[in-house]
Short mmCIF file of C-alpha atoms and ligand atoms in Angstrom, two decimals:
data_model
loop_
_atom_site.label_atom_id
_atom_site.label_comp_id
_atom_site.label_asym_id
_atom_site.label_seq_id
_atom_site.Cartn_x
_atom_site.Cartn_y
_atom_site.Cartn_z
CA MET S 1 93.46 200.81 42.90
CA ALA S 2 95.54 203.59 44.49
CA ASN S 3 94.23 206.02 47.13
CA GLY S 4 90.71 204.80 46.54
CA GLN S 5 90.81 205.60 42.83
CA TYR S 6 91.46 203.45 39.78
CA ASP S 7 94.45 204.42 37.66
CA SER S 8 93.63 204.91 34.01
CA SER S 9 93.95 202.22 31.45
CA ARG S 10 97.19 202.56 29.46
CA GLY S 11 99.56 200.85 27.07
CA ALA S 12 102.49 198.73 28.26
CA LEU S 13 106.19 199.51 27.96
CA ILE S 14 107.76 196.24 26.85
CA VAL S 15 111.54 196.16 26.40
CA LEU S 16 113.60 193.51 24.66
CA GLU S 17 117.26 193.34 25.61
CA GLY S 18 120.22 191.15 24.71
CA LEU S 19 123.54 190.91 22.94
CA ASP S 20 123.93 191.90 19.32
CA ARG S 21 122.49 189.13 17.07
CA CYS S 22 120.31 187.63 19.82
CA GLY S 23 117.21 187.97 17.61
CA LYS S 24 115.56 190.98 19.25
CA THR S 25 114.70 192.78 16.06
CA SER S 26 112.87 189.86 14.40
CA GLN S 27 111.12 188.90 17.61
CA SER S 28 110.03 192.45 18.25
CA SER S 29 108.32 192.77 14.86
CA ARG S 30 106.62 189.38 15.29
CA LEU S 31 105.40 190.43 18.73
CA VAL S 32 104.00 193.71 17.43
CA SER S 33 102.01 191.84 14.73
CA PHE S 34 100.72 189.39 17.33
CA LEU S 35 99.56 192.11 19.74
CA LYS S 36 97.91 194.04 16.90
CA GLY S 37 96.07 190.85 15.98
CA LYS S 38 94.78 190.66 19.55
CA GLY S 39 93.30 194.14 19.15
CA PHE S 40 95.92 196.17 21.03
CA SER S 41 97.13 199.51 19.76
CA VAL S 42 100.89 198.87 19.51
CA GLU S 43 104.01 200.43 18.04
CA SER S 44 107.50 199.15 17.46
CA TRP S 45 110.28 201.40 18.82
CA ARG S 46 114.04 201.03 19.03
CA PHE S 47 116.97 202.69 20.68
CA PRO S 48 119.14 204.20 19.50
CA ASP S 49 116.58 206.07 17.41
CA ARG S 50 118.86 207.12 14.58
CA SER S 51 116.31 209.47 12.99
CA THR S 52 116.96 212.40 15.36
CA CYS S 53 119.96 214.79 15.35
CA VAL S 54 121.36 213.04 18.42
CA GLY S 55 120.64 209.68 16.77
CA GLU S 56 122.64 210.71 13.69
CA MET S 57 125.64 211.45 15.88
CA ILE S 58 125.28 208.04 17.51
CA SER S 59 124.95 206.33 14.15
CA SER S 60 128.09 208.02 12.86
CA TYR S 61 129.96 206.89 15.99
CA LEU S 62 128.70 203.30 15.70
CA SER S 63 129.78 203.08 12.08
CA ASN S 64 133.25 204.39 13.06
CA LYS S 65 132.81 207.57 11.01
CA SER S 66 133.42 209.67 14.12
CA GLN S 67 135.26 209.22 17.39
CA LEU S 68 133.85 210.30 20.74
CA ASP S 69 134.99 210.07 24.32
CA ASP S 70 133.32 207.10 26.13
CA ARG S 71 131.39 209.29 28.56
CA THR S 72 130.30 211.67 25.82
CA ILE S 73 128.78 208.89 23.71
CA HIS S 74 127.18 207.40 26.83
CA LEU S 75 125.39 210.68 27.49
CA LEU S 76 124.31 210.93 23.85
CA PHE S 77 122.68 207.48 24.00
CA SER S 78 120.93 208.61 27.17
CA ALA S 79 119.87 211.93 25.61
CA ASN S 80 118.41 209.93 22.72
CA ARG S 81 116.10 208.19 25.20
CA TRP S 82 115.29 211.44 27.01
CA GLU S 83 114.29 213.18 23.80
CA LYS S 84 111.65 210.48 23.26
CA ARG S 85 110.46 210.34 26.86
CA ALA S 86 107.54 212.77 26.58
CA LEU S 87 106.22 211.09 23.43
CA MET S 88 106.62 207.72 25.11
CA GLU S 89 104.49 208.82 28.03
CA THR S 90 101.84 210.34 25.75
CA LYS S 91 101.61 207.12 23.74
CA LEU S 92 101.38 204.93 26.83
CA ARG S 93 98.75 207.10 28.49
CA SER S 94 96.71 207.15 25.28
CA GLY S 95 96.59 203.36 25.37
CA THR S 96 99.35 202.43 22.93
CA THR S 97 101.67 199.60 23.90
CA LEU S 98 105.32 200.12 22.91
CA VAL S 99 107.58 197.19 22.07
CA VAL S 100 111.05 198.66 22.44
CA ASP S 101 114.18 197.09 21.00
CA ARG S 102 116.87 198.10 23.59
CA TYR S 103 116.56 200.64 26.38
CA SER S 104 118.55 201.94 29.36
CA TYR S 105 119.91 198.47 30.16
CA SER S 106 121.81 198.46 26.85
CA GLY S 107 122.99 201.93 27.77
CA VAL S 108 124.52 200.69 31.01
CA ALA S 109 125.75 197.26 29.85
CA PHE S 110 127.56 198.55 26.75
CA SER S 111 129.20 201.51 28.47
CA ALA S 112 130.16 199.53 31.58
CA ALA S 113 131.77 197.00 29.22
CA LYS S 114 134.22 199.77 28.33
CA GLY S 115 135.20 200.05 31.99
CA LEU S 116 132.96 202.94 33.04
CA ASP S 117 131.55 202.76 36.57
CA ILE S 118 128.11 201.13 36.53
CA GLU S 119 126.54 203.63 38.95
CA TRP S 120 127.87 206.52 36.86
CA CYS S 121 126.33 204.85 33.79
CA LYS S 122 122.93 204.47 35.48
CA ALA S 123 122.71 208.06 36.71
CA PRO S 124 121.56 209.80 33.49
CA GLU S 125 118.87 207.14 32.97
CA THR S 126 117.25 207.99 36.31
CA GLY S 127 113.73 209.30 35.85
CA LEU S 128 113.07 207.71 32.47
CA LEU S 129 109.91 205.60 32.35
CA ALA S 130 110.39 202.15 33.82
CA PRO S 131 109.46 199.23 31.59
CA ASP S 132 106.51 197.08 32.59
CA LEU S 133 108.32 194.07 31.19
CA VAL S 134 111.98 193.45 30.38
CA VAL S 135 112.68 190.32 28.37
CA TYR S 136 116.30 189.30 28.04
CA LEU S 137 116.97 187.13 25.02
CA ASP S 138 119.73 184.98 26.39
CA ILE S 139 122.48 183.76 24.09
CA THR S 140 126.18 183.18 24.64
CA PRO S 141 128.48 185.66 22.90
CA GLU S 142 130.00 182.74 20.97
CA LYS S 143 126.63 181.52 19.64
CA ALA S 144 125.60 185.07 18.77
CA ALA S 145 128.82 185.55 16.79
CA GLU S 146 128.05 182.39 14.77
CA ARG S 147 124.70 183.81 13.65
CA GLY S 148 125.31 185.18 10.18
CA GLY S 149 128.41 187.04 11.37
CA TYR S 150 128.65 190.53 12.75
CA GLY S 151 128.47 193.62 10.56
CA ASN S 152 130.96 196.43 10.67
CA GLU S 153 129.62 198.33 13.65
CA ARG S 154 131.86 199.31 16.51
CA TYR S 155 130.63 196.92 19.22
CA GLU S 156 130.19 193.81 17.06
CA GLN S 157 133.25 191.98 18.38
CA LEU S 158 133.29 188.78 20.39
CA GLU S 159 135.55 189.97 23.19
CA PHE S 160 133.51 193.13 23.71
CA GLN S 161 130.21 191.22 23.65
CA ARG S 162 131.57 188.93 26.40
CA LYS S 163 132.02 191.99 28.59
CA VAL S 164 128.53 193.25 27.70
CA ALA S 165 127.07 189.85 28.67
CA HIS S 166 128.84 190.08 32.02
CA HIS S 167 127.37 193.52 32.69
CA TYR S 168 123.86 192.43 31.73
CA ARG S 169 124.24 189.70 34.39
CA VAL S 170 125.30 192.29 36.96
CA LEU S 171 122.43 194.58 36.01
CA HIS S 172 119.52 192.15 35.80
CA ASP S 173 117.05 191.71 38.66
CA GLU S 174 114.35 189.20 39.54
CA THR S 175 111.72 191.03 37.50
CA TRP S 176 113.48 190.33 34.20
CA LYS S 177 112.14 187.45 32.15
CA ILE S 178 114.96 185.43 30.65
CA VAL S 179 114.16 183.61 27.41
CA ASP S 180 116.61 181.18 25.84
CA ALA S 181 117.34 182.80 22.47
CA CYS S 182 118.80 179.54 21.13
CA LEU S 183 115.44 177.79 21.15
CA PRO S 184 113.68 177.51 17.77
CA MET S 185 112.32 180.91 16.71
CA GLU S 186 108.70 179.78 17.15
CA ASP S 187 109.34 178.73 20.76
CA VAL S 188 110.96 182.06 21.60
CA GLU S 189 108.02 183.79 19.92
CA LYS S 190 105.50 181.77 21.94
CA GLN S 191 107.15 182.67 25.26
CA LEU S 192 107.28 186.33 24.30
CA ARG S 193 103.62 186.31 23.32
CA GLU S 194 102.55 184.92 26.67
CA LEU S 195 104.66 187.37 28.65
CA ALA S 196 103.60 190.37 26.57
CA LEU S 197 99.91 189.50 26.59
CA GLU S 198 99.84 189.23 30.36
CA CYS S 199 101.74 192.50 30.72
CA ALA S 200 99.58 194.43 28.22
CA THR S 201 96.44 193.17 29.95
CA THR S 202 97.69 194.28 33.38
CA CYS S 203 98.50 197.76 32.07
CA GLN S 204 95.12 197.98 30.38
CA LYS S 205 93.58 197.49 33.83
CA GLY S 206 95.44 200.57 35.09
CA LYS S 207 98.88 199.69 36.47
CA PRO S 208 100.57 202.98 37.48
CA LEU S 209 103.56 204.22 35.47
CA SER S 210 106.85 204.19 37.34
CA HIS S 211 110.35 205.51 36.80
CA LEU S 212 113.78 204.01 36.49
CA TRP S 213 116.17 203.69 39.33
CA LEU S 214 114.53 206.04 41.82
P1 DGP F 1 121.18 198.24 17.38
O1 DGP F 1 120.62 199.33 16.55
O2 DGP F 1 120.19 197.59 18.33
O3 DGP F 1 121.97 197.23 16.54
O4 DGP F 1 122.26 198.96 18.36
C1 DGP F 1 123.43 199.49 17.84
C2 DGP F 1 124.60 199.18 18.73
O5 DGP F 1 124.65 200.14 19.80
C3 DGP F 1 124.60 197.82 19.38
O6 DGP F 1 125.93 197.31 19.33
C4 DGP F 1 124.20 198.07 20.80
C5 DGP F 1 124.70 199.46 21.05
N1 DGP F 1 123.86 200.23 21.98
C6 DGP F 1 122.53 200.34 21.99
N2 DGP F 1 122.12 201.19 22.93
C7 DGP F 1 123.24 201.64 23.54
C8 DGP F 1 123.47 202.56 24.59
O7 DGP F 1 122.56 203.16 25.17
N3 DGP F 1 124.77 202.78 24.94
C9 DGP F 1 125.81 202.16 24.33
N4 DGP F 1 127.05 202.43 24.71
N5 DGP F 1 125.62 201.28 23.32
C10 DGP F 1 124.35 201.02 22.94
#
C-alpha cells in the first residue's frame, strides 16, 4: 500500500545474468514454461534483441562483420534496451511477467571489461525499469569455456570472460540471487522456480515499479 492506495497488480521483471555459456538461455525457457503452467501470463525476452535495426547493428558487430568504437557499441546496446522500454512497461502493467535473458548488468559488465569507466557505463541505463529479481548464474570462466566450447562471437574468449566476471562481482548488490550454475540442471531449475514464483506473486499483489540507478 502506498499513500493509502493499493498499487495495481502487475507482471514481474525477472532478469537472468551471467557469463557466456552459464546456461541462462535454457534455464530461461524452462522457467517460462513453469510459470505458464502455474497460470501466469509470461513472455521470454532477451537482450540484445537482434530483431530491431539497432539490434542488427549489434549482431553484425558481435559476429565481427563490423567494427565500432567501444563507447559507440555500448550506447547501441543501451539504445536497444531503451527502444523496448515502453513495451516492457505496457506488458508489465497489463500483468505479463517478463523473463529476460541479460539486461543492463551485461551492458555494464561487458563494456567495463574493455576498460571503460563503470560509472560512465551505467549512465545511459539510468531510468530503465529496474528488475524485480536479478538471478546471477554463477560459473567460473574456465568451467564456462569447457561447456561445449565458445562460438565465433566477439566476446567468447576466456581472458575477456575473466574480466567480465570481475565486473559482475563489482556490480552486484545484496538483492541479487546467486545460483551455482554448476549444479545439475534440475537443481538450478528448482532454485529459479522458487525465486521466480515468490517474485511473480509479490508483483501480482501490487509492488510498485521502480527505475535503475536513480
Ligand atoms: P547473447 O545473445 O546473450 O549470447 O549475447 C551476445 C553477446 O553480447 C554476449 O557475449 C554478451 C554480450 N552482451 C550482451 N549484452 C551486452 C551489452 O549490453 N553490452 C555489451 N558490451 N555486451 C553485451
